[in-house]
Amino acid sequence: MLEIRWHGRGGQGSVTAAEILATAAINEGKFSQAFAAFGPERRGAPVLAFTRINDNEILLRTQIYEPDVVVVLDHHLSERDDISEGLKKGGILVLNSVYEPERYAKKIPNARRVATVDATGIAIKELGTPVTNTAILGALVKATGIVKLGSVEDVIRERFKTFAEKNIAAVRAAFAQTKIFEREGNM
Amino acid sequence: MKRVGLSGNYAVAYAVKMADVDVVAAYPITPQTTIVEKLSEFVANGELEAEYINVESEHSAMSACVGASLTGARVFTATSSQGLAYMHEVLFMASGLRTPIVMANVNRALSAPLNIWNDHSDAMAERDAGWIQLWVTSAQEAFDATLEAFKIAEDVLLPVMVNLDGYILSHTYEPVVLPDESLVREFVPSRPLQNRVSPKFAYSIGVVGPPEAYYEMKYQVVDAIEKSRKKIKDVDKEFGDKFGREYNFVNEYMMEDADYALVTMGALTGTAKAVASGLRKEGEKVGVLSIRCFRPFPKEEIVALLGDLKGVGVVDRAVTPGGPSNPLFADIATTLYEKGRRPLLQSFVAGLGGRDVPVDDFKLMFGLVKDVVKEGKSRPCVYVGLRE
Amino acid sequence: MSRLKGWKEIPIGGTIVEPGSSVEFDVSSWRTYRPLFDKKKCTKCGMCWIFCPEGAIKINDDGTYDVNLSYCKGCGICQRACAVKAITMVKEG
Ligand code: SF4
Ligand code: SF4
C-alpha cells in the first residue's frame, strides 16, 4: 500500500488533488481512499490531505502518520522542516519549489527521492491563478509513476469541465519540468 | 454497472436518486450538507423528479417529511448532530405515525464544546425513538444500505436511519460500484403507499392516545421493530441476489475460532479488522464483530458469536455520563446476560469528537482484553487515547 | 364497561379510520348547567360557535345559533363569548 500526505493551504486545492489522484487510481481498477484532516475550511490556513492506494481493499480508517510520499502544494510550506515528519525511510518528497531537489535531500535524510517543480509559476502561467493542485499532480506522477498521466487527465476532464484543458496543460508542463534527485545506495 | 470514486455522502445521494424519491426536505448541517447539496443539484438539473422542500430548521425538515410520507410519498432527509437533536420530538412522531421515512444521519459529536467531527453520540441519543438504525463501514455500504432502507421502511412502515461516520466515511473518496438504474428500480419499485391524508378516506391522524390507548399504540411500534428483523433479513438477501453484496445484521471478521474479539460500529470497524488481521499473523486468535443493525438489536447473532468467547471488548464512540456503562456495551451485556452467557466483557470508549483512533489504540484494546481474561476480571471502562 | 380493543385490533399509526366517529361521543351526562339561547338577542356573530371546545353549537336556518345538547358538556364558554348576553346557563333539572 502506498500512503500519501498532502500539505497545502486552504484554496490551493489539496483535498481536490488527493481526490483526483484517488479517482485516477480507482479508474485504473485499484483501491484508493482520499480524505482530509478536516477543520472548518478557511482560505489560507494550512491543510492536510491524504491518499491511500492499494491493489486490494483498504481496511484502515485512520489518518496517515508515516507516509510513503509527502506532497507540498505551497512553496512557503516546502521550506518548513515539519513537512517530512513521519516520512518513511526511503520515502518520496514532491515539492513546489523553484530550487533544485538537492537542497531538500540534504535536509531530509529519510527521502530516497526528491522532486521539485515550480508549480506556482506553472499555475500562474497556465491558469492565471496560483492554484497549484493540478500542476503538482504532474510532478507526483513523474516522481512516483503511481498512476498514468492519462488517468489523471481523464479525471480532470471529468471534474473541471470548462477549465479542464488549462489544468491539463499545467499537469503536462509540471510533468515535463519536474527535477528529480535520487539518493544512491542502501538506505 | 460502473465502478467510480465517490465520497460516502455522494454515495448516499446517488442511492436516493436511483430510488427515485418523491420528496426531499432537509436543512443543511456539516458534515451532512453535501448529501442534500447533491440532491438539490439532481432536482435542479432534472435528473431527479422530486419535490425539494427548503425548510428553516431540522425540526421543520422532519415535520415536512412526516407530512409528505403520510401522503404515500417516498421521502428522504439527512442530518447530523445538533440537527438530529433538533428533530428529536418529531422522530418519535415519525415512528408512532408509522411513516416510512429514510434518513441519512452523518454522525457527528454533540455540543458543547462545539465540534463538527465524528462520534456516535447523536444517533445514540435517539436509539429509543422507534427508528430502525443501520450503520455502515464504507461508502459502498452507505449506498447499499440507503437502497435497502427504502425497501425495509416501506415494508414494515417504520422510519430507517442510515448512519455513516462524519468525514471518515462521509468525505472520504473511495471506490463505489453503482448498479444500473434499471436494476435499482426493480429492487425498489415506485409503489405509492396509501395516502392516509386523502379526503377520500377522512382518516384522523395524530390523534390523542389517552392512557387507555397509548400503551397499545406504543406496543405496536415495539412489535413492528421486533418483527422487522425478518424483513431486514429478506431485503438484504434479495439485495445480495441482485447486486452480489450481502450484509446481514452483523459483520463478522475472523470470528470462527476466535478467543477474543472487539465489537465495533461504523468506521472503527475497518481499522479494527486491519489490526486483527495483523495479530492473527502473530498467532493471536482475535476477531472483530461489527454491528450493522443497531435497532433492532441483533440479539441472536450476538449470543451465537460472542457467547463462548473468552473475552470481548466493546468499543463505544459515545458516552452515557453517569450511566452504568456506555450504550453499545450496555446492549451487548444485557443480551448476553439474558441468555446466561458470560464471556469477560471489557468496556472501551474511543474517538470522541473526531479524535483519530490509530492502529496502536486498537492494539492496546486487543491487548487489554487478553489481560483482563488472564486476570479473570474486567476493569472499569477504559477511555482510550484520553490525555490525563 | 365494554372491552377496549387490544394492540392487535387498533389501527396502526394512531389513525382513526372511521370518518366522523366523534358523532358517537355523547357528553351530555357531563353537564351541570346547559346554555339557553335567546334568539331575539342573538346578533348571529358566531363567537359561541368559534369558542365552543366541543363543537356543540349549531346554526339555525334563520342564521341564529343554538346548542346540540348531545355534545354540550356545559362548560359555559359560549356564555362568556357572547357579547350581547344572548346565552344564559341554566341548571339541569
Ligand atoms: S356550554 Fe360549553 S360545550 Fe356547551 S355549547 Fe357552550 S361552550 Fe359548548
Ligand atoms: S355569540 Fe351570542 S350573539 Fe353571537 S352568535 Fe352566539 S348566541 Fe348569537
XYZ file of C-alpha atoms and ligand atoms in Angstrom:
684
model
C 0.000 0.000 0.000
C 1.166 3.500 -0.802
C 0.283 6.295 1.630
C 0.499 9.913 0.558
C 0.217 13.052 2.674
C -0.582 16.373 1.040
C 0.371 19.737 2.545
C -1.192 22.909 1.245
C -3.162 25.958 2.211
C -6.908 26.453 2.011
C -7.772 27.433 -1.557
C -4.870 25.632 -3.235
C -6.941 22.519 -3.782
C -5.044 19.969 -1.676
C -8.160 17.930 -0.969
C -9.163 18.066 -4.621
C -5.680 16.870 -5.618
C -5.950 13.973 -3.159
C -9.357 13.114 -4.636
C -8.225 13.375 -8.251
C -5.339 11.012 -7.568
C -7.622 8.550 -5.754
C -10.182 8.672 -8.538
C -7.486 8.107 -11.161
C -6.280 5.058 -9.196
C -9.850 3.774 -8.792
C -10.456 4.201 -12.520
C -7.349 2.103 -13.130
C -9.014 -0.664 -11.114
C -7.080 -0.077 -7.907
C -8.411 0.587 -4.427
C -7.936 4.034 -3.013
C -9.059 6.455 -0.317
C -8.761 10.227 -0.315
C -9.638 12.287 2.720
C -8.645 15.399 4.596
C -7.721 16.206 8.151
C -10.843 18.275 8.367
C -11.383 21.547 10.014
C -13.592 24.469 9.220
C -12.492 25.424 5.725
C -10.573 28.674 5.764
C -8.736 30.119 2.818
C -5.024 30.402 3.516
C -4.882 28.104 6.534
C -2.571 25.075 6.340
C -4.455 21.989 5.151
C -3.533 18.325 5.345
C -4.994 15.732 2.997
C -4.289 12.055 2.494
C -4.472 9.432 -0.241
C -4.041 5.690 0.129
C -3.600 3.478 -2.927
C -3.578 -0.296 -2.827
C -4.171 -3.308 -5.043
C -6.607 -4.815 -2.518
C -9.409 -3.457 -0.391
C -8.179 -0.885 2.129
C -9.321 -1.541 5.689
C -7.551 1.264 7.562
C -9.676 4.268 8.511
C -7.064 6.270 10.375
C -5.061 9.301 9.392
C -1.673 8.665 7.848
C 1.187 9.120 10.304
C 4.043 7.529 8.359
C 3.556 8.436 4.702
C 5.493 6.900 1.832
C 5.121 10.124 -0.100
C 4.799 13.739 1.015
C 3.491 16.275 -1.479
C 3.694 20.002 -0.783
C 1.488 22.357 -2.799
C 2.610 25.609 -1.220
C 6.144 26.855 -1.869
C 6.389 28.504 1.564
C 5.467 25.249 3.262
C 8.189 23.455 1.266
C 10.758 25.345 3.350
C 9.351 24.106 6.656
C 11.053 21.241 8.443
C 7.873 19.627 9.754
C 6.624 18.598 6.316
C 8.794 15.477 6.431
C 7.517 14.413 9.849
C 6.950 10.667 9.899
C 8.148 10.208 6.300
C 9.089 6.569 5.870
C 12.732 5.726 5.374
C 13.200 5.545 1.621
C 10.178 7.790 1.079
C 9.492 10.300 -1.661
C 9.100 14.076 -1.439
C 7.328 16.091 -4.129
C 7.737 19.808 -3.525
C 6.509 23.008 -5.045
C 9.805 24.872 -5.242
C 11.941 26.841 -7.677
C 15.058 25.261 -6.168
C 16.954 22.112 -7.070
C 15.818 18.935 -5.266
C 19.280 18.504 -3.674
C 18.532 21.440 -1.369
C 15.845 19.323 0.364
C 17.556 15.958 0.028
C 20.333 17.316 2.250
C 17.872 18.391 4.958
C 15.695 15.292 4.845
C 17.777 12.133 5.106
C 14.738 9.817 5.076
C 13.882 10.732 1.495
C 15.226 8.435 -1.178
C 13.829 10.580 -3.938
C 13.069 14.306 -4.005
C 11.208 16.006 -6.833
C 10.813 19.759 -7.223
C 8.795 21.806 -9.649
C 7.830 25.470 -9.802
C 4.142 24.649 -9.502
C 3.256 28.214 -8.530
C 4.929 29.570 -11.671
C 3.253 26.955 -13.861
C -0.177 27.567 -12.309
C 0.089 31.318 -12.828
C 1.201 30.818 -16.405
C -1.356 28.163 -17.385
C -4.334 29.084 -15.185
C -3.646 32.695 -14.346
C -4.004 31.920 -10.645
C -1.669 30.272 -8.098
C -3.831 27.181 -7.579
C -1.129 24.560 -7.668
C -3.025 21.313 -7.193
C -3.133 20.174 -10.798
C 0.470 21.162 -11.556
C 1.748 19.282 -8.518
C -0.147 16.181 -9.690
C 2.018 16.215 -12.832
C 5.128 16.274 -10.653
C 3.780 13.494 -8.425
C 3.076 11.226 -11.392
C 6.583 11.915 -12.721
C 8.175 11.179 -9.338
C 6.168 8.060 -8.442
C 4.537 6.631 -11.550
C 1.737 5.549 -9.222
C -0.913 6.222 -11.867
C -0.743 7.003 -15.559
C -0.639 10.637 -16.588
C -3.608 9.949 -18.869
C -5.688 8.692 -15.931
C -5.120 11.972 -14.094
C -6.025 13.931 -17.204
C -9.248 11.953 -17.635
C -10.348 12.723 -14.080
C -9.537 16.409 -14.532
C -11.532 16.471 -17.746
C -14.497 14.899 -15.992
C -14.276 17.074 -12.904
C -13.372 20.542 -14.154
C -15.289 20.606 -17.426
C -14.690 24.244 -18.580
C -11.213 24.700 -17.082
C -10.123 21.168 -17.849
C -7.795 21.894 -20.746
C -5.892 24.642 -18.917
C -5.422 22.356 -15.930
C -4.268 19.521 -18.137
C -1.729 21.911 -19.665
C -0.500 22.636 -16.128
C -0.220 18.912 -15.372
C 1.777 18.318 -18.544
C 4.060 21.318 -18.042
C 4.816 20.180 -14.497
C 5.416 16.618 -15.632
C 7.955 17.910 -18.179
C 9.697 20.357 -15.826
C 9.946 18.259 -12.652
C 13.534 17.760 -11.455
C 14.298 14.572 -9.608
C 17.099 13.737 -7.206
C 17.666 10.054 -6.424
C 19.810 9.015 -3.466
C 22.395 6.355 -4.228
C 22.960 3.150 -2.262
C 21.025 1.446 0.525
C 19.058 3.433 2.997
C -22.811 -1.153 -13.540
C -19.839 1.118 -13.112
C -17.081 1.481 -10.558
C -16.408 5.083 -9.630
C -14.728 7.147 -6.947
C -17.283 8.749 -4.630
C -17.447 10.171 -1.129
C -19.752 8.447 1.345
C -22.145 11.382 1.159
C -22.297 11.288 -2.628
C -22.844 7.547 -2.494
C -25.940 8.199 -0.358
C -27.132 10.916 -2.733
C -26.808 8.583 -5.725
C -28.749 5.866 -3.914
C -31.531 8.330 -3.107
C -31.651 9.480 -6.707
C -31.766 5.924 -8.022
C -34.510 5.068 -5.532
C -36.483 7.818 -7.275
C -37.676 9.596 -4.129
C -40.684 11.863 -4.347
C -39.856 14.333 -1.599
C -36.652 15.596 -0.017
C -36.961 18.029 2.894
C -33.742 18.979 4.594
C -31.761 21.671 6.324
C -28.007 21.816 5.749
C -25.595 20.904 8.529
C -21.950 19.833 8.439
C -20.913 17.112 7.649
C -24.199 16.065 6.074
C -24.569 19.042 3.738
C -23.026 17.537 0.619
C -25.757 14.887 0.512
C -28.601 17.345 0.157
C -26.458 19.695 -1.908
C -26.011 16.901 -4.448
C -29.705 16.026 -4.289
C -30.748 19.623 -4.884
C -28.417 19.598 -7.887
C -30.112 16.426 -9.188
C -33.524 18.032 -8.753
C -32.413 21.325 -10.314
C -30.948 19.716 -13.423
C -33.884 17.378 -13.893
C -32.075 14.118 -13.113
C -34.389 13.541 -10.181
C -38.042 14.371 -10.338
C -38.789 15.196 -6.739
C -40.211 17.914 -4.567
C -37.259 19.528 -2.796
C -38.560 21.386 0.237
C -36.323 24.075 1.701
C -37.138 24.434 5.364
C -35.813 26.718 8.068
C -34.766 24.058 10.575
C -34.360 20.344 11.113
C -37.492 20.303 13.237
C -39.390 21.514 10.201
C -37.480 19.170 7.896
C -38.620 16.130 9.835
C -42.133 17.547 10.210
C -42.344 18.080 6.450
C -41.083 14.528 5.935
C -43.781 13.137 8.232
C -46.483 15.054 6.386
C -45.155 14.092 2.978
C -44.808 10.469 3.990
C -48.427 10.368 5.168
C -49.478 11.185 1.613
C -47.803 7.962 0.499
C -44.739 9.606 -1.000
C -41.213 8.150 -0.838
C -39.374 10.553 1.429
C -35.735 11.238 2.291
C -33.869 13.597 4.555
C -30.391 13.850 6.006
C -28.902 15.437 9.078
C -26.133 15.345 11.686
C -25.616 16.007 15.374
C -27.463 19.155 16.537
C -29.773 18.761 13.572
C -30.787 15.288 14.700
C -31.148 16.544 18.250
C -33.391 19.322 16.993
C -35.573 16.700 15.269
C -35.819 14.720 18.482
C -39.525 15.068 19.261
C -40.565 14.626 15.653
C -38.550 11.400 15.379
C -40.943 9.767 17.816
C -43.893 11.044 15.789
C -42.393 9.594 12.620
C -42.243 6.134 14.168
C -45.515 6.483 16.087
C -47.381 7.563 12.953
C -45.628 4.715 11.116
C -44.152 6.862 8.359
C -41.503 5.028 6.300
C -39.033 7.930 6.082
C -35.417 7.214 5.204
C -32.835 9.487 6.779
C -29.076 9.550 6.453
C -27.516 10.606 9.721
C -23.908 11.606 9.206
C -22.623 11.002 12.698
C -21.133 13.983 14.462
C -20.463 14.851 18.095
C -22.974 16.903 20.063
C -22.088 20.308 21.539
C -20.753 21.611 23.905
C -17.973 22.222 23.138
C -18.905 22.866 19.533
C -17.428 20.116 17.403
C -18.144 19.245 13.793
C -16.249 15.953 13.826
C -17.292 12.388 14.207
C -18.615 10.366 17.071
C -21.803 8.412 17.653
C -23.449 10.472 20.377
C -26.079 11.926 18.038
C -27.561 8.584 16.977
C -27.172 7.010 20.407
C -29.287 9.775 21.908
C -32.082 8.705 19.530
C -31.815 4.961 19.925
C -35.207 4.779 21.695
C -37.079 6.778 19.055
C -38.512 3.679 17.384
C -36.359 4.026 14.265
C -34.552 1.171 12.617
C -30.842 2.051 12.717
C -28.391 0.749 10.134
C -24.670 1.520 10.458
C -22.210 1.368 7.594
C -18.445 0.959 7.337
C -17.733 2.205 3.797
C -19.111 4.396 1.028
C -20.284 1.276 -0.812
C -22.196 0.159 2.246
C -23.679 3.637 2.583
C -25.024 3.333 -0.945
C -26.311 -0.188 -0.418
C -27.847 0.448 2.992
C -29.706 3.509 1.710
C -31.336 1.431 -1.013
C -32.200 -1.351 1.423
C -33.570 1.243 3.833
C -36.327 2.352 1.451
C -37.477 -1.190 0.955
C -37.368 -2.084 4.641
C -39.083 1.128 5.717
C -41.944 0.787 3.267
C -42.475 -2.876 4.073
C -42.626 -2.539 7.846
C -43.916 1.042 7.971
C -41.175 2.326 10.215
C -38.598 5.028 9.570
C -34.998 3.969 8.948
C -31.862 5.901 9.885
C -28.724 5.090 7.908
C -25.699 6.106 9.975
C -22.364 6.940 8.411
C -19.414 8.421 10.270
C -18.865 12.107 9.618
C -15.791 12.852 7.498
C -14.233 9.411 7.982
C -16.897 7.990 5.667
C -18.917 10.994 4.546
C -15.993 12.871 2.998
C -13.640 10.071 2.008
C -13.425 9.303 -1.696
C -13.213 5.614 -2.396
C -14.439 3.064 -4.916
C -18.190 2.569 -5.161
C -19.895 0.210 -7.574
C -23.019 1.907 -8.904
C -25.520 -0.604 -10.268
C -27.602 0.122 -13.334
C -30.510 2.343 -12.527
C -32.989 -0.082 -14.080
C -31.868 -2.842 -11.706
C -32.272 -0.494 -8.764
C -35.820 0.340 -9.880
C -36.599 -3.360 -9.916
C -35.310 -3.628 -6.371
C -37.182 -0.577 -5.063
C -40.068 -0.112 -7.473
C -42.094 3.040 -7.098
C -45.153 1.883 -5.242
C -47.020 4.795 -3.765
C -48.156 3.837 -0.310
C -51.632 4.640 0.830
C -52.327 8.345 1.073
C -53.518 8.484 4.641
C -54.409 12.154 4.497
C -56.567 11.956 1.409
C -60.045 13.465 1.905
C -61.311 10.284 0.283
C -60.653 8.351 3.474
C -61.213 11.138 6.008
C -58.856 9.475 8.457
C -57.846 11.253 11.617
C -54.040 11.201 12.015
C -52.047 12.215 15.053
C -54.888 11.769 17.478
C -54.624 11.749 21.256
C -53.707 8.380 22.713
C -55.166 8.547 26.207
C -53.970 6.151 28.936
C -56.425 3.516 27.720
C -54.922 3.561 24.189
C -51.350 4.949 24.215
C -49.848 1.806 25.707
C -51.291 -0.412 22.973
C -50.266 2.034 20.255
C -46.702 2.236 21.589
C -46.552 -1.531 21.783
C -47.428 -1.667 18.100
C -44.134 0.126 17.399
C -42.266 -2.282 19.689
C -43.864 -5.187 17.874
C -43.199 -3.734 14.422
C -39.492 -3.166 15.040
C -39.156 -6.651 16.572
C -40.835 -8.183 13.524
C -38.775 -6.044 11.155
C -35.874 -8.476 11.737
C -37.306 -10.904 9.236
C -37.946 -8.194 6.681
C -34.442 -6.774 7.101
C -33.024 -10.238 6.511
C -35.214 -10.853 3.455
C -34.451 -7.474 1.912
C -30.729 -7.998 2.464
C -30.949 -11.443 0.886
C -32.780 -10.043 -2.115
C -30.198 -7.276 -2.375
C -27.453 -9.890 -2.291
C -29.092 -11.921 -5.037
C -29.460 -8.877 -7.212
C -26.258 -6.958 -6.565
C -23.879 -9.540 -5.109
C -23.330 -7.901 -1.734
C -24.956 -9.083 1.496
C -24.514 -7.577 4.927
C -26.779 -9.175 7.486
C -27.219 -7.764 10.994
C -23.596 -8.061 11.970
C -20.354 -8.240 10.071
C -18.000 -10.906 11.411
C -14.297 -10.894 10.738
C -12.098 -13.839 11.712
C -14.634 -14.884 14.327
C -14.821 -18.655 13.583
C -12.187 -19.816 16.073
C -11.599 -16.549 17.913
C -10.898 -16.432 21.657
C -11.116 -12.645 21.868
C -12.993 -10.062 19.889
C -13.653 -6.372 19.671
C -17.190 -5.199 18.971
C -17.340 -2.031 16.893
C -19.732 0.085 14.897
C -19.192 2.187 11.804
C -15.810 3.344 10.583
C -13.928 1.959 13.591
C -14.520 -1.464 12.093
C -12.031 -1.172 9.234
C -9.001 -0.340 11.341
C -10.044 -2.947 13.936
C -10.073 -5.558 11.162
C -6.680 -4.473 9.836
C -5.211 -4.785 13.347
C -6.936 -8.129 13.960
C -5.508 -9.496 10.733
C -2.018 -8.412 11.852
C -2.475 -10.036 15.270
C -3.656 -13.251 13.635
C -0.333 -13.425 11.826
C 1.322 -13.291 15.248
C -0.816 -16.231 16.328
C -3.393 -14.320 18.373
C -6.888 -15.734 17.982
C -8.721 -12.448 17.641
C -11.728 -11.340 15.647
C -13.943 -8.329 15.064
C -17.707 -8.150 15.230
C -19.274 -5.052 13.754
C -22.895 -4.176 14.463
C -24.600 -3.180 11.231
C -28.158 -3.163 12.510
C -28.269 -1.470 15.899
C -32.068 -1.234 16.085
C -33.486 -3.854 16.115
C -30.506 -5.141 18.079
C -29.111 -8.428 16.702
C -29.545 -10.461 19.884
C -29.398 -13.947 18.378
C -26.266 -13.182 16.397
C -24.554 -11.627 19.419
C -25.244 -14.654 21.594
C -24.133 -17.072 18.896
C -20.940 -15.212 18.046
C -19.828 -13.839 21.400
C -21.397 -16.247 23.898
C -18.499 -18.690 24.006
C -15.551 -16.324 23.675
C -13.059 -15.828 26.495
C -13.046 -12.069 26.274
C -14.933 -9.353 24.424
C -14.002 -5.684 24.225
C -16.831 -3.328 23.304
C -15.790 -0.056 21.710
C -18.263 2.774 22.223
C -17.844 6.008 20.296
C -20.325 7.696 22.620
C -20.748 8.001 26.359
C -23.611 7.728 28.825
C -22.460 10.092 31.567
C -23.403 8.701 34.955
C -24.762 5.504 33.450
C -23.697 2.008 34.419
C -21.912 1.683 31.061
C -21.943 3.162 27.589
C -24.692 2.452 25.048
C -23.249 -0.344 22.916
C -21.670 -2.075 25.906
C -24.977 -1.950 27.763
C -26.795 -3.642 24.899
C -24.158 -6.345 24.468
C -24.045 -7.061 28.202
C -27.832 -7.190 28.500
C -28.121 -9.518 25.530
C -25.562 -11.969 26.898
C -26.875 -11.762 30.476
C -30.379 -12.616 29.365
C -29.094 -15.825 27.812
C -26.826 -16.646 30.738
C -23.631 -16.294 28.715
C -20.627 -14.802 30.456
C -17.549 -14.034 28.369
C -15.436 -11.413 30.145
C -16.595 -8.056 28.873
C -14.362 -5.007 28.785
C -15.757 -1.574 28.011
C -13.820 0.951 25.913
C -14.553 4.462 24.768
C -12.617 5.835 21.813
C -12.643 8.548 19.204
C -14.971 11.125 20.746
C -15.307 14.408 18.875
C -13.399 13.155 15.845
C -10.272 12.034 17.724
C -8.458 9.673 15.384
C -8.308 6.087 16.629
C -4.998 4.863 15.244
C -3.676 1.337 14.883
C -1.845 1.478 18.236
C -5.086 2.188 20.082
C -6.634 -0.971 18.648
C -3.539 -2.982 19.567
C -3.901 -1.639 23.089
C -7.563 -2.645 23.223
C -6.954 -6.175 21.945
C -4.090 -6.474 24.439
C -6.213 -5.260 27.325
C -8.973 -7.754 26.552
C -6.391 -10.513 26.752
C -5.010 -9.171 30.053
C -8.449 -8.911 31.533
C -9.130 -12.543 30.686
C -5.842 -13.534 32.330
C -6.787 -11.547 35.425
C -10.253 -13.090 35.370
C -11.940 -9.772 35.980
C -12.771 -6.792 33.799
C -11.646 -3.271 34.551
C -13.730 -0.131 34.678
C -14.313 1.435 31.272
C -11.026 2.389 29.598
C -11.068 5.763 27.841
C -8.608 5.047 25.050
C -6.487 7.968 23.881
C -7.664 10.296 26.658
C -4.954 12.642 27.976
C -4.621 12.832 31.750
C -67.880 -1.180 30.511
C -67.325 -2.680 27.100
C -63.971 -4.353 26.389
C -61.386 -1.959 24.920
C -59.501 -3.026 21.796
C -56.130 -4.766 22.175
C -52.942 -3.728 20.352
C -53.596 -6.165 17.544
C -57.026 -4.682 16.862
C -56.214 -0.967 16.961
C -55.358 0.544 13.538
C -51.618 1.318 13.430
C -50.058 4.747 13.454
C -52.565 6.353 15.823
C -55.054 6.588 12.997
C -58.801 6.801 13.348
C -60.043 5.208 10.174
C -63.749 5.723 10.695
C -64.786 9.172 9.473
C -66.914 11.187 11.853
C -66.560 8.704 14.676
C -66.850 11.549 17.192
C -70.587 11.644 16.416
C -70.808 8.694 18.799
C -69.200 10.646 21.576
C -72.091 11.779 23.781
C -71.017 14.089 26.602
C -74.437 15.177 27.760
C -74.038 13.374 31.053
C -71.089 15.624 31.940
C -73.338 18.675 32.281
C -74.467 20.500 35.410
C -75.542 23.616 33.510
C -76.796 23.971 29.994
C -76.775 27.017 27.697
C -80.058 28.595 26.834
C -80.078 30.741 23.678
C -82.218 33.856 23.349
C -82.935 34.080 19.621
C -84.141 37.656 19.910
C -80.852 38.916 21.367
C -78.632 36.859 19.061
C -76.748 39.034 16.529
C -75.560 35.945 14.544
C -71.939 36.905 15.226
C -70.850 33.244 15.572
C -68.487 33.775 18.509
C -70.132 30.984 20.519
C -69.628 28.653 17.572
C -65.942 29.560 17.373
C -65.241 29.197 21.083
C -67.173 26.040 21.958
C -64.446 23.439 22.645
C -66.798 20.567 21.823
C -68.177 21.812 18.524
C -71.635 21.602 20.096
C -73.043 24.830 18.642
C -75.240 24.506 15.596
C -76.556 27.154 13.220
C -80.285 27.515 12.812
C -81.893 28.020 9.409
C -82.511 31.673 10.204
C -78.781 32.221 10.977
C -79.131 32.362 14.732
C -77.264 29.896 16.900
C -78.288 27.103 19.229
C -76.798 24.114 21.023
C -76.791 20.414 20.184
C -77.130 19.045 23.677
C -75.657 15.615 22.915
C -72.222 17.225 22.566
C -72.552 20.040 25.102
C -70.647 19.457 28.327
C -71.966 22.583 29.997
C -68.682 24.422 30.379
C -70.205 27.870 29.857
C -67.527 29.147 27.489
C -70.206 30.113 24.954
C -71.877 32.269 27.533
C -68.601 34.127 28.192
C -68.042 34.507 24.450
C -71.424 36.062 23.759
C -71.061 39.846 23.841
C -74.781 40.565 23.852
C -75.545 38.084 26.623
C -77.877 36.008 24.445
C -76.795 32.876 26.303
C -77.624 32.041 29.907
C -76.504 28.944 31.736
C -79.340 27.173 33.496
C -79.089 24.292 35.938
C -80.056 20.893 34.575
C -83.301 19.733 36.092
S -71.616 25.105 27.377
Fe -69.583 24.645 26.596
S -69.897 22.754 25.497
Fe -71.927 23.595 25.803
S -72.306 24.746 23.979
Fe -71.483 26.185 25.454
S -69.320 26.174 25.036
Fe -70.153 24.384 24.026
S -72.200 34.615 20.496
Fe -74.214 35.271 21.093
S -74.774 36.725 19.547
Fe -73.077 35.665 18.745
S -73.988 34.015 17.550
Fe -73.611 33.184 19.569
S -75.522 33.499 20.647
Fe -75.592 34.799 18.881
